[in-house]
PDB file of C-alpha atoms in Angstrom:
ATOM      1  CA  MET A   1     -48.578   3.612  65.661  1.00  0.00           C
ATOM      2  CA  ALA A   2     -49.871   6.616  67.585  1.00  0.00           C
ATOM      3  CA  ALA A   3     -47.252   8.773  69.291  1.00  0.00           C
ATOM      4  CA  PHE A   4     -47.668   9.752  72.922  1.00  0.00           C
ATOM      5  CA  ASP A   5     -49.507  13.052  73.212  1.00  0.00           C
ATOM      6  CA  LYS A   6     -49.115  13.957  76.892  1.00  0.00           C
ATOM      7  CA  VAL A   7     -46.007  14.146  79.084  1.00  0.00           C
ATOM      8  CA  VAL A   8     -44.821  15.592  82.365  1.00  0.00           C
ATOM      9  CA  VAL A   9     -41.277  16.979  82.501  1.00  0.00           C
ATOM     10  CA  VAL A  10     -39.712  16.762  85.953  1.00  0.00           C
ATOM     11  CA  GLY A  11     -36.780  19.146  86.073  1.00  0.00           C
ATOM     12  CA  ALA A  12     -37.231  21.799  83.413  1.00  0.00           C
ATOM     13  CA  GLY A  13     -33.743  23.283  83.264  1.00  0.00           C
ATOM     14  CA  ALA A  14     -31.741  23.518  80.053  1.00  0.00           C
ATOM     15  CA  VAL A  15     -32.455  19.931  78.960  1.00  0.00           C
ATOM     16  CA  GLY A  16     -36.030  19.652  80.188  1.00  0.00           C
ATOM     17  CA  GLY A  17     -36.885  23.167  79.040  1.00  0.00           C
ATOM     18  CA  TYR A  18     -35.469  22.749  75.531  1.00  0.00           C
ATOM     19  CA  TYR A  19     -36.889  19.326  74.767  1.00  0.00           C
ATOM     20  CA  GLY A  20     -40.170  20.059  76.517  1.00  0.00           C
ATOM     21  CA  MET A  21     -40.599  23.126  74.299  1.00  0.00           C
ATOM     22  CA  GLN A  22     -39.997  21.049  71.160  1.00  0.00           C
ATOM     23  CA  LEU A  23     -42.711  18.629  72.223  1.00  0.00           C
ATOM     24  CA  LEU A  24     -45.049  21.522  73.030  1.00  0.00           C
ATOM     25  CA  ASN A  25     -44.419  22.999  69.582  1.00  0.00           C
ATOM     26  CA  SER A  26     -45.500  19.713  67.985  1.00  0.00           C
ATOM     27  CA  GLY A  27     -48.833  19.637  69.789  1.00  0.00           C
ATOM     28  CA  VAL A  28     -47.972  17.432  72.764  1.00  0.00           C
ATOM     29  CA  GLU A  29     -49.627  18.441  76.036  1.00  0.00           C
ATOM     30  CA  VAL A  30     -46.604  19.162  78.227  1.00  0.00           C
ATOM     31  CA  HIS A  31     -46.745  19.615  82.000  1.00  0.00           C
ATOM     32  CA  PHE A  32     -43.565  21.237  83.325  1.00  0.00           C
ATOM     33  CA  VAL A  33     -42.283  20.849  86.874  1.00  0.00           C
ATOM     34  CA  PHE A  34     -39.969  23.738  87.674  1.00  0.00           C
ATOM     35  CA  ARG A  35     -38.333  24.313  91.002  1.00  0.00           C
ATOM     36  CA  SER A  36     -36.228  27.442  91.455  1.00  0.00           C
ATOM     37  CA  ASP A  37     -37.446  28.854  88.115  1.00  0.00           C
ATOM     38  CA  TYR A  38     -41.152  28.465  88.844  1.00  0.00           C
ATOM     39  CA  ASP A  39     -41.927  32.083  89.765  1.00  0.00           C
ATOM     40  CA  ALA A  40     -39.929  33.489  86.833  1.00  0.00           C
ATOM     41  CA  VAL A  41     -41.571  31.159  84.305  1.00  0.00           C
ATOM     42  CA  ARG A  42     -45.047  31.757  85.695  1.00  0.00           C
ATOM     43  CA  GLU A  43     -44.560  35.494  85.266  1.00  0.00           C
ATOM     44  CA  ASN A  44     -42.468  35.721  82.098  1.00  0.00           C
ATOM     45  CA  GLY A  45     -42.894  32.371  80.360  1.00  0.00           C
ATOM     46  CA  LEU A  46     -40.194  29.986  79.159  1.00  0.00           C
ATOM     47  CA  THR A  47     -37.704  31.448  76.680  1.00  0.00           C
ATOM     48  CA  ILE A  48     -35.486  29.493  74.287  1.00  0.00           C
ATOM     49  CA  LYS A  49     -32.744  31.411  72.478  1.00  0.00           C
ATOM     50  CA  TYR A  50     -31.877  29.172  69.534  1.00  0.00           C
ATOM     51  CA  SER A  51     -28.496  28.794  67.863  1.00  0.00           C
ATOM     52  CA  ASN A  52     -29.903  30.205  64.588  1.00  0.00           C
ATOM     53  CA  GLY A  53     -30.673  33.520  66.286  1.00  0.00           C
ATOM     54  CA  SER A  54     -34.408  33.039  66.729  1.00  0.00           C
ATOM     55  CA  VAL A  55     -36.067  33.442  70.113  1.00  0.00           C
ATOM     56  CA  GLN A  56     -39.196  31.701  71.354  1.00  0.00           C
ATOM     57  CA  ASN A  57     -41.109  32.776  74.433  1.00  0.00           C
ATOM     58  CA  VAL A  58     -44.200  30.896  75.620  1.00  0.00           C
ATOM     59  CA  LEU A  59     -46.438  31.415  78.612  1.00  0.00           C
ATOM     60  CA  LEU A  60     -46.843  27.776  79.560  1.00  0.00           C
ATOM     61  CA  PRO A  61     -50.368  26.564  80.428  1.00  0.00           C
ATOM     62  CA  HIS A  62     -49.271  23.727  82.716  1.00  0.00           C
ATOM     63  CA  ILE A  63     -46.503  24.506  85.219  1.00  0.00           C
ATOM     64  CA  TYR A  64     -45.881  23.328  88.776  1.00  0.00           C
ATOM     65  CA  ALA A  65     -43.406  24.190  91.501  1.00  0.00           C
ATOM     66  CA  SER A  66     -43.005  20.604  92.688  1.00  0.00           C
ATOM     67  CA  PRO A  67     -43.958  17.059  91.638  1.00  0.00           C
ATOM     68  CA  ASP A  68     -46.119  16.935  94.763  1.00  0.00           C
ATOM     69  CA  VAL A  69     -48.619  19.406  93.303  1.00  0.00           C
ATOM     70  CA  VAL A  70     -49.068  17.757  89.905  1.00  0.00           C
ATOM     71  CA  PRO A  71     -52.735  16.620  89.844  1.00  0.00           C
ATOM     72  CA  PRO A  72     -52.849  12.797  89.989  1.00  0.00           C
ATOM     73  CA  HIS A  73     -55.924  12.667  87.702  1.00  0.00           C
ATOM     74  CA  LEU A  74     -54.035  13.940  84.633  1.00  0.00           C
ATOM     75  CA  ALA A  75     -53.474  10.418  83.290  1.00  0.00           C
ATOM     76  CA  VAL A  76     -50.040  11.273  81.858  1.00  0.00           C
ATOM     77  CA  PRO A  77     -48.446   8.222  80.156  1.00  0.00           C
ATOM     78  CA  VAL A  78     -44.879   9.596  79.881  1.00  0.00           C
ATOM     79  CA  VAL A  79     -42.798  10.957  82.773  1.00  0.00           C
ATOM     80  CA  ILE A  80     -39.609  12.669  81.590  1.00  0.00           C
ATOM     81  CA  LEU A  81     -36.901  12.794  84.251  1.00  0.00           C
ATOM     82  CA  ALA A  82     -34.608  15.719  83.395  1.00  0.00           C
ATOM     83  CA  THR A  83     -33.273  16.678  86.809  1.00  0.00           C
ATOM     84  CA  LYS A  84     -29.619  16.551  87.733  1.00  0.00           C
ATOM     85  CA  THR A  85     -28.590  12.994  88.546  1.00  0.00           C
ATOM     86  CA  ILE A  86     -29.815  11.970  91.971  1.00  0.00           C
ATOM     87  CA  SER A  87     -27.661   9.401  93.768  1.00  0.00           C
ATOM     88  CA  GLU A  88     -29.792   8.922  96.874  1.00  0.00           C
ATOM     89  CA  GLN A  89     -32.418   6.200  96.396  1.00  0.00           C
ATOM     90  CA  ASP A  90     -34.949   7.811  98.725  1.00  0.00           C
ATOM     91  CA  THR A  91     -34.625  11.214  97.060  1.00  0.00           C
ATOM     92  CA  LEU A  92     -35.027   9.730  93.593  1.00  0.00           C
ATOM     93  CA  ARG A  93     -38.103   7.781  94.660  1.00  0.00           C
ATOM     94  CA  ALA A  94     -39.617  10.808  96.396  1.00  0.00           C
ATOM     95  CA  THR A  95     -39.058  12.940  93.287  1.00  0.00           C
ATOM     96  CA  LEU A  96     -40.918  10.584  90.973  1.00  0.00           C
ATOM     97  CA  ALA A  97     -43.491   8.899  93.220  1.00  0.00           C
ATOM     98  CA  PRO A  98     -46.051  11.741  92.977  1.00  0.00           C
ATOM     99  CA  VAL A  99     -46.086  11.670  89.154  1.00  0.00           C
ATOM    100  CA  VAL A 100     -45.690   7.942  88.456  1.00  0.00           C
ATOM    101  CA  THR A 101     -49.304   6.822  88.670  1.00  0.00           C
ATOM    102  CA  ALA A 102     -51.424   3.941  87.423  1.00  0.00           C
ATOM    103  CA  HIS A 103     -51.599   5.764  84.086  1.00  0.00           C
ATOM    104  CA  THR A 104     -47.826   5.971  83.626  1.00  0.00           C
ATOM    105  CA  GLN A 105     -46.489   3.719  80.874  1.00  0.00           C
ATOM    106  CA  VAL A 106     -42.878   4.865  80.712  1.00  0.00           C
ATOM    107  CA  ILE A 107     -40.244   6.831  82.608  1.00  0.00           C
ATOM    108  CA  LEU A 108     -38.026   8.578  80.073  1.00  0.00           C
ATOM    109  CA  VAL A 109     -34.594   9.323  81.555  1.00  0.00           C
ATOM    110  CA  MET A 110     -32.881  12.444  80.177  1.00  0.00           C
ATOM    111  CA  GLN A 111     -30.110  12.588  82.768  1.00  0.00           C
ATOM    112  CA  ASN A 112     -26.387  12.213  82.189  1.00  0.00           C
ATOM    113  CA  GLY A 113     -24.234   9.461  83.621  1.00  0.00           C
ATOM    114  CA  ILE A 114     -24.880   5.735  83.795  1.00  0.00           C
ATOM    115  CA  GLY A 115     -26.858   3.361  85.980  1.00  0.00           C
ATOM    116  CA  VAL A 116     -30.006   5.298  86.835  1.00  0.00           C
ATOM    117  CA  GLU A 117     -32.212   3.216  84.512  1.00  0.00           C
ATOM    118  CA  ASP A 118     -31.473   0.039  86.477  1.00  0.00           C
ATOM    119  CA  ARG A 119     -32.335   1.729  89.758  1.00  0.00           C
ATOM    120  CA  LEU A 120     -35.586   3.107  88.359  1.00  0.00           C
ATOM    121  CA  ALA A 121     -36.584  -0.285  86.974  1.00  0.00           C
ATOM    122  CA  GLN A 122     -36.260  -1.715  90.494  1.00  0.00           C
ATOM    123  CA  MET A 123     -38.239   1.150  92.038  1.00  0.00           C
ATOM    124  CA  PHE A 124     -41.032   1.173  89.467  1.00  0.00           C
ATOM    125  CA  PRO A 125     -41.251  -2.338  87.977  1.00  0.00           C
ATOM    126  CA  GLN A 126     -44.748  -1.674  86.663  1.00  0.00           C
ATOM    127  CA  VAL A 127     -43.565   0.776  83.984  1.00  0.00           C
ATOM    128  CA  ALA A 128     -41.058   0.684  81.144  1.00  0.00           C
ATOM    129  CA  VAL A 129     -37.817   2.603  81.728  1.00  0.00           C
ATOM    130  CA  VAL A 130     -36.212   4.158  78.645  1.00  0.00           C
ATOM    131  CA  ALA A 131     -33.140   6.351  78.343  1.00  0.00           C
ATOM    132  CA  ALA A 132     -33.479   9.392  76.105  1.00  0.00           C
ATOM    133  CA  VAL A 133     -29.821  10.366  76.022  1.00  0.00           C
ATOM    134  CA  PRO A 134     -29.735  14.078  75.132  1.00  0.00           C
ATOM    135  CA  TYR A 135     -27.213  15.396  72.631  1.00  0.00           C
ATOM    136  CA  LEU A 136     -27.693  19.058  73.352  1.00  0.00           C
ATOM    137  CA  ALA A 137     -25.411  22.042  73.764  1.00  0.00           C
ATOM    138  CA  ALA A 138     -27.474  24.376  75.917  1.00  0.00           C
ATOM    139  CA  SER A 139     -27.278  26.310  79.166  1.00  0.00           C
ATOM    140  CA  ARG A 140     -29.767  27.815  81.547  1.00  0.00           C
ATOM    141  CA  VAL A 141     -28.003  31.041  82.423  1.00  0.00           C
ATOM    142  CA  GLU A 142     -30.918  32.859  84.031  1.00  0.00           C
ATOM    143  CA  PRO A 143     -34.291  31.784  85.444  1.00  0.00           C
ATOM    144  CA  GLY A 144     -36.633  30.617  82.690  1.00  0.00           C
ATOM    145  CA  VAL A 145     -34.161  31.287  79.851  1.00  0.00           C
ATOM    146  CA  VAL A 146     -32.359  28.536  77.933  1.00  0.00           C
ATOM    147  CA  HIS A 147     -29.535  29.354  75.513  1.00  0.00           C
ATOM    148  CA  HIS A 148     -29.251  26.742  72.766  1.00  0.00           C
ATOM    149  CA  PHE A 149     -25.810  26.519  71.143  1.00  0.00           C
ATOM    150  CA  GLY A 150     -26.163  23.496  68.898  1.00  0.00           C
ATOM    151  CA  VAL A 151     -27.470  20.008  68.148  1.00  0.00           C
ATOM    152  CA  GLY A 152     -30.594  18.775  69.933  1.00  0.00           C
ATOM    153  CA  ALA A 153     -30.867  15.075  69.152  1.00  0.00           C
ATOM    154  CA  VAL A 154     -31.998  12.151  71.306  1.00  0.00           C
ATOM    155  CA  LYS A 155     -30.755   8.566  71.489  1.00  0.00           C
ATOM    156  CA  LEU A 156     -33.473   6.219  72.739  1.00  0.00           C
ATOM    157  CA  ALA A 157     -32.492   3.034  74.578  1.00  0.00           C
ATOM    158  CA  ALA A 158     -34.661   0.747  76.674  1.00  0.00           C
ATOM    159  CA  GLN A 159     -33.467  -0.538  80.045  1.00  0.00           C
ATOM    160  CA  SER A 160     -35.062  -3.860  79.073  1.00  0.00           C
ATOM    161  CA  LEU A 161     -37.725  -5.024  76.664  1.00  0.00           C
ATOM    162  CA  ARG A 162     -39.621  -7.411  78.869  1.00  0.00           C
ATOM    163  CA  GLU A 163     -42.712  -7.678  76.717  1.00  0.00           C
ATOM    164  CA  ARG A 164     -44.031  -6.756  73.316  1.00  0.00           C
ATOM    165  CA  SER A 165     -45.749  -3.794  74.970  1.00  0.00           C
ATOM    166  CA  ASP A 166     -42.337  -2.324  75.856  1.00  0.00           C
ATOM    167  CA  THR A 167     -41.269  -2.497  72.222  1.00  0.00           C
ATOM    168  CA  CYS A 168     -44.428  -0.607  71.309  1.00  0.00           C
ATOM    169  CA  VAL A 169     -43.569   2.035  73.910  1.00  0.00           C
ATOM    170  CA  LEU A 170     -40.160   2.514  72.301  1.00  0.00           C
ATOM    171  CA  GLU A 171     -41.720   2.891  68.854  1.00  0.00           C
ATOM    172  CA  ARG A 172     -44.274   5.405  70.136  1.00  0.00           C
ATOM    173  CA  LEU A 173     -41.538   7.445  71.808  1.00  0.00           C
ATOM    174  CA  HIS A 174     -39.569   7.490  68.564  1.00  0.00           C
ATOM    175  CA  GLU A 175     -42.654   8.741  66.752  1.00  0.00           C
ATOM    176  CA  MET A 176     -43.227  11.416  69.423  1.00  0.00           C
ATOM    177  CA  TRP A 177     -39.726  12.855  69.002  1.00  0.00           C
ATOM    178  CA  THR A 178     -39.856  12.576  65.225  1.00  0.00           C
ATOM    179  CA  ARG A 179     -43.081  14.585  65.093  1.00  0.00           C
ATOM    180  CA  ALA A 180     -41.365  17.201  67.242  1.00  0.00           C
ATOM    181  CA  SER A 181     -38.578  17.446  64.616  1.00  0.00           C
ATOM    182  CA  VAL A 182     -36.050  16.146  67.141  1.00  0.00           C
ATOM    183  CA  PRO A 183     -33.502  13.831  65.469  1.00  0.00           C
ATOM    184  CA  CYS A 184     -34.007  10.478  67.159  1.00  0.00           C
ATOM    185  CA  GLU A 185     -32.238   7.132  66.947  1.00  0.00           C
ATOM    186  CA  ILE A 186     -32.911   3.874  68.782  1.00  0.00           C
ATOM    187  CA  MET A 187     -29.838   2.036  70.058  1.00  0.00           C
ATOM    188  CA  GLU A 188     -28.692  -0.375  72.751  1.00  0.00           C
ATOM    189  CA  LEU A 189     -28.526   1.124  76.265  1.00  0.00           C
ATOM    190  CA  THR A 190     -24.882   0.413  77.097  1.00  0.00           C
ATOM    191  CA  THR A 191     -23.734   1.902  73.801  1.00  0.00           C
ATOM    192  CA  ALA A 192     -25.953   4.975  74.163  1.00  0.00           C
ATOM    193  CA  ARG A 193     -24.725   5.742  77.667  1.00  0.00           C
ATOM    194  CA  TRP A 194     -21.002   5.160  77.080  1.00  0.00           C
ATOM    195  CA  ARG A 195     -20.955   7.167  73.852  1.00  0.00           C
ATOM    196  CA  LYS A 196     -22.371  10.139  75.746  1.00  0.00           C
ATOM    197  CA  LEU A 197     -19.866   9.618  78.561  1.00  0.00           C
ATOM    198  CA  CYS A 198     -17.140  10.053  75.938  1.00  0.00           C
ATOM    199  CA  TRP A 199     -18.215  13.724  75.928  1.00  0.00           C
ATOM    200  CA  ASN A 200     -19.453  14.196  79.475  1.00  0.00           C
ATOM    201  CA  ILE A 201     -16.433  12.925  81.372  1.00  0.00           C
ATOM    202  CA  PRO A 202     -13.743  14.867  79.469  1.00  0.00           C
ATOM    203  CA  PHE A 203     -15.591  18.117  78.824  1.00  0.00           C
ATOM    204  CA  ALA A 204     -17.745  18.431  81.937  1.00  0.00           C
ATOM    205  CA  GLY A 205     -14.808  17.336  84.063  1.00  0.00           C
ATOM    206  CA  LEU A 206     -12.049  19.471  82.566  1.00  0.00           C
ATOM    207  CA  CYS A 207     -14.233  22.569  82.218  1.00  0.00           C
ATOM    208  CA  CYS A 208     -14.824  22.375  85.981  1.00  0.00           C
ATOM    209  CA  LYS A 209     -11.220  21.478  86.816  1.00  0.00           C
ATOM    210  CA  TYR A 210      -9.818  24.482  84.946  1.00  0.00           C
ATOM    211  CA  LYS A 211     -12.928  26.689  85.191  1.00  0.00           C
ATOM    212  CA  LYS A 212     -12.859  27.249  81.430  1.00  0.00           C
ATOM    213  CA  ASP A 213     -15.371  26.898  78.593  1.00  0.00           C
ATOM    214  CA  THR A 214     -15.356  24.153  75.960  1.00  0.00           C
ATOM    215  CA  MET A 215     -13.263  26.068  73.436  1.00  0.00           C
ATOM    216  CA  GLN A 216     -10.616  26.989  76.000  1.00  0.00           C
ATOM    217  CA  VAL A 217     -10.318  23.372  77.099  1.00  0.00           C
ATOM    218  CA  ILE A 218      -9.797  22.215  73.492  1.00  0.00           C
ATOM    219  CA  GLN A 219      -7.240  24.920  72.779  1.00  0.00           C
ATOM    220  CA  GLU A 220      -5.328  24.886  76.069  1.00  0.00           C
ATOM    221  CA  HIS A 221      -5.709  21.309  77.354  1.00  0.00           C
ATOM    222  CA  GLY A 222      -6.046  19.306  74.139  1.00  0.00           C
ATOM    223  CA  PRO A 223      -3.679  16.407  74.996  1.00  0.00           C
ATOM    224  CA  GLU A 224      -5.302  15.847  78.403  1.00  0.00           C
ATOM    225  CA  LEU A 225      -8.742  16.021  76.801  1.00  0.00           C
ATOM    226  CA  GLU A 226      -7.854  13.433  74.176  1.00  0.00           C
ATOM    227  CA  GLU A 227      -6.291  11.086  76.722  1.00  0.00           C
ATOM    228  CA  LEU A 228      -9.504  11.182  78.738  1.00  0.00           C
ATOM    229  CA  ILE A 229     -11.640  10.477  75.688  1.00  0.00           C
ATOM    230  CA  HIS A 230      -9.406   7.534  74.745  1.00  0.00           C
ATOM    231  CA  GLU A 231      -9.735   6.150  78.271  1.00  0.00           C
ATOM    232  CA  VAL A 232     -13.544   6.371  78.195  1.00  0.00           C
ATOM    233  CA  VAL A 233     -13.626   4.731  74.762  1.00  0.00           C
ATOM    234  CA  ARG A 234     -11.510   1.805  76.024  1.00  0.00           C
ATOM    235  CA  ALA A 235     -13.680   1.389  79.117  1.00  0.00           C
ATOM    236  CA  GLY A 236     -16.899   1.612  77.143  1.00  0.00           C
ATOM    237  CA  ARG A 237     -15.732  -1.062  74.750  1.00  0.00           C
ATOM    238  CA  ALA A 238     -14.670  -3.274  77.664  1.00  0.00           C
ATOM    239  CA  CYS A 239     -18.221  -2.963  78.996  1.00  0.00           C
ATOM    240  CA  GLY A 240     -19.669  -4.070  75.663  1.00  0.00           C
ATOM    241  CA  SER A 241     -20.582  -0.779  73.992  1.00  0.00           C
ATOM    242  CA  ASP A 242     -20.150  -0.167  70.288  1.00  0.00           C
ATOM    243  CA  ILE A 243     -17.926   2.905  69.967  1.00  0.00           C
ATOM    244  CA  PRO A 244     -16.387   3.863  66.593  1.00  0.00           C
ATOM    245  CA  ASP A 245     -12.615   4.113  66.120  1.00  0.00           C
ATOM    246  CA  ASP A 246     -12.788   7.823  65.302  1.00  0.00           C
ATOM    247  CA  MET A 247     -14.807   8.748  68.406  1.00  0.00           C
ATOM    248  CA  THR A 248     -12.217  11.256  69.648  1.00  0.00           C
ATOM    249  CA  GLU A 249     -12.186  13.120  66.346  1.00  0.00           C
ATOM    250  CA  ARG A 250     -16.000  13.073  66.195  1.00  0.00           C
ATOM    251  CA  ILE A 251     -16.366  14.528  69.681  1.00  0.00           C
ATOM    252  CA  VAL A 252     -13.824  17.297  69.232  1.00  0.00           C
ATOM    253  CA  SER A 253     -15.176  18.169  65.767  1.00  0.00           C
ATOM    254  CA  LEU A 254     -18.757  18.289  67.068  1.00  0.00           C
ATOM    255  CA  THR A 255     -17.794  20.529  69.982  1.00  0.00           C
ATOM    256  CA  LEU A 256     -15.881  22.857  67.675  1.00  0.00           C
ATOM    257  CA  SER A 257     -18.978  23.174  65.477  1.00  0.00           C
ATOM    258  CA  PHE A 258     -20.849  25.296  68.019  1.00  0.00           C
ATOM    259  CA  PRO A 259     -19.781  28.376  69.997  1.00  0.00           C
ATOM    260  CA  ALA A 260     -17.764  28.110  73.179  1.00  0.00           C
ATOM    261  CA  TYR A 261     -20.017  27.497  76.154  1.00  0.00           C
ATOM    262  CA  LYS A 262     -19.934  26.378  79.745  1.00  0.00           C
ATOM    263  CA  PRO A 263     -21.400  22.944  80.538  1.00  0.00           C
ATOM    264  CA  SER A 264     -24.063  22.843  83.225  1.00  0.00           C
ATOM    265  CA  THR A 265     -21.553  21.344  85.662  1.00  0.00           C
ATOM    266  CA  LEU A 266     -19.375  24.465  85.440  1.00  0.00           C
ATOM    267  CA  LEU A 267     -22.386  26.775  85.695  1.00  0.00           C
ATOM    268  CA  ASP A 268     -23.454  24.904  88.822  1.00  0.00           C
ATOM    269  CA  LEU A 269     -19.987  25.315  90.297  1.00  0.00           C
ATOM    270  CA  GLU A 270     -19.970  29.041  89.573  1.00  0.00           C
ATOM    271  CA  LEU A 271     -23.364  29.377  91.260  1.00  0.00           C
ATOM    272  CA  GLY A 272     -22.194  27.536  94.367  1.00  0.00           C
ATOM    273  CA  ARG A 273     -23.990  24.286  93.543  1.00  0.00           C
ATOM    274  CA  LEU A 274     -22.590  20.778  93.819  1.00  0.00           C
ATOM    275  CA  ILE A 275     -21.223  19.052  90.706  1.00  0.00           C
ATOM    276  CA  GLU A 276     -22.800  15.775  89.607  1.00  0.00           C
ATOM    277  CA  ILE A 277     -20.073  13.220  90.357  1.00  0.00           C
ATOM    278  CA  GLN A 278     -21.460   9.784  91.201  1.00  0.00           C
ATOM    279  CA  GLU A 279     -23.169   8.680  87.964  1.00  0.00           C
ATOM    280  CA  ILE A 280     -20.827  10.550  85.593  1.00  0.00           C
ATOM    281  CA  PHE A 281     -17.362  10.153  87.164  1.00  0.00           C
ATOM    282  CA  LEU A 282     -17.532   7.342  89.734  1.00  0.00           C
ATOM    283  CA  GLU A 283     -19.984   4.801  88.371  1.00  0.00           C
ATOM    284  CA  PRO A 284     -18.207   4.333  84.991  1.00  0.00           C
ATOM    285  CA  PRO A 285     -14.874   3.283  86.588  1.00  0.00           C
ATOM    286  CA  ARG A 286     -16.739   0.915  88.912  1.00  0.00           C
ATOM    287  CA  LEU A 287     -18.459  -0.754  85.976  1.00  0.00           C
ATOM    288  CA  ALA A 288     -15.249  -0.861  83.937  1.00  0.00           C
ATOM    289  CA  ARG A 289     -13.378  -2.632  86.745  1.00  0.00           C
ATOM    290  CA  GLN A 290     -15.904  -5.453  86.526  1.00  0.00           C
ATOM    291  CA  TRP A 291     -14.552  -6.031  83.013  1.00  0.00           C
ATOM    292  CA  HIS A 292     -10.906  -5.730  84.110  1.00  0.00           C
ATOM    293  CA  CYS A 293     -10.465  -2.225  82.730  1.00  0.00           C
ATOM    294  CA  ASP A 294      -9.132   0.625  84.848  1.00  0.00           C
ATOM    295  CA  MET A 295      -9.897   4.323  84.397  1.00  0.00           C
ATOM    296  CA  PRO A 296      -7.150   6.079  86.400  1.00  0.00           C
ATOM    297  CA  LEU A 297      -7.532   9.447  84.659  1.00  0.00           C
ATOM    298  CA  THR A 298     -11.273   9.545  85.307  1.00  0.00           C
ATOM    299  CA  GLU A 299     -10.805   8.501  88.926  1.00  0.00           C
ATOM    300  CA  ALA A 300      -8.170  11.193  89.459  1.00  0.00           C
ATOM    301  CA  LEU A 301     -10.495  13.763  87.895  1.00  0.00           C
ATOM    302  CA  ALA A 302     -13.331  12.607  90.161  1.00  0.00           C
ATOM    303  CA  LYS A 303     -11.148  13.261  93.215  1.00  0.00           C
ATOM    304  CA  GLU A 304     -10.382  16.785  92.003  1.00  0.00           C
ATOM    305  CA  LEU A 305     -14.067  17.453  91.425  1.00  0.00           C
ATOM    306  CA  ALA A 306     -14.891  16.090  94.878  1.00  0.00           C
ATOM    307  CA  THR A 307     -12.457  18.637  96.302  1.00  0.00           C
ATOM    308  CA  LEU A 308     -14.350  21.371  94.446  1.00  0.00           C
ATOM    309  CA  ASN A 309     -17.602  20.080  95.936  1.00  0.00           C
ATOM    310  CA  GLU A 310     -16.067  20.179  99.401  1.00  0.00           C
ATOM    311  CA  ALA A 311     -15.189  23.834  98.836  1.00  0.00           C
ATOM    312  CA  VAL A 312     -18.799  24.517  97.840  1.00  0.00           C
ATOM    313  CA  CYS A 313     -20.047  22.862 101.025  1.00  0.00           C
ATOM    314  CA  LYS A 314     -17.600  24.843 103.159  1.00  0.00           C
ATOM    315  CA  GLY A 315     -18.737  28.016 101.475  1.00  0.00           C
ATOM    316  CA  HIS A 316     -22.343  27.252 102.369  1.00  0.00           C
ATOM    317  CA  SER A 317     -21.424  26.479 105.970  1.00  0.00           C
ATOM    318  CA  LYS A 318     -19.959  29.966 106.343  1.00  0.00           C
ATOM    319  CA  GLU A 319     -23.138  31.692 105.143  1.00  0.00           C
TER     320      GLU A 319
END
């Protein structure tokens, strides 16, 4: 079955930039939508500094400063959503509406957190919605430059398989990533999302709480980290996800396998940007409560992160 050969990446930060470059390297026609990085990438190209020491710089042929200026006649079948999670319905719809056209077959969600696929399926019922959960240690530390620290896999999971055509879409996406030499696995959506939350909630949360990198959190806050992972594992299982017994050991071992780095949430905080809270730290406890499982540690962490966001907002109001 033929892989998709044309995509548009909305939100080309660390995740969108890295994975978009892998697709470009494999021959896929990739249209990148940058926002704050647009001028830098237009002038200097997109640079990926890989974990093996190699550096790739490409002057991209198709870049845009906003979804609004992407030509509607491109007939792009795959829209990759790689922005930060967007809680507001109107903002999410406005972000994607210009690029989801009659030619769009699938919206591929490369955001963190849980729940966005259901919202997108309601907004755009005419297209398939598939999660491409990114397993990537990378940071965008300057405009147009992505530092890759390790891994780079994708877990594909469909929001629903309504028709045979949706199954074909999933198979074609798997082939697209495989041709790009991106390790890819198809799994059930709930399992894919909760397994990733087992990393996102503890590491993204504690790195922001203590303003420390991944290695410092492991070394200095290990017990708290492990308690959080255990809580997410319990909640994920209560919600029906398949999470292995040794998930805590797997997560810590994986994180120790690449150099210390700052998750994007901490980088955002340091740059005076708001932390993603709703889909990563608030939505999981809400879902878990429906299955009679509480997440008190996650909820307490969410409150601390909300306080950090309030400080960011106050800082902006003084400017």
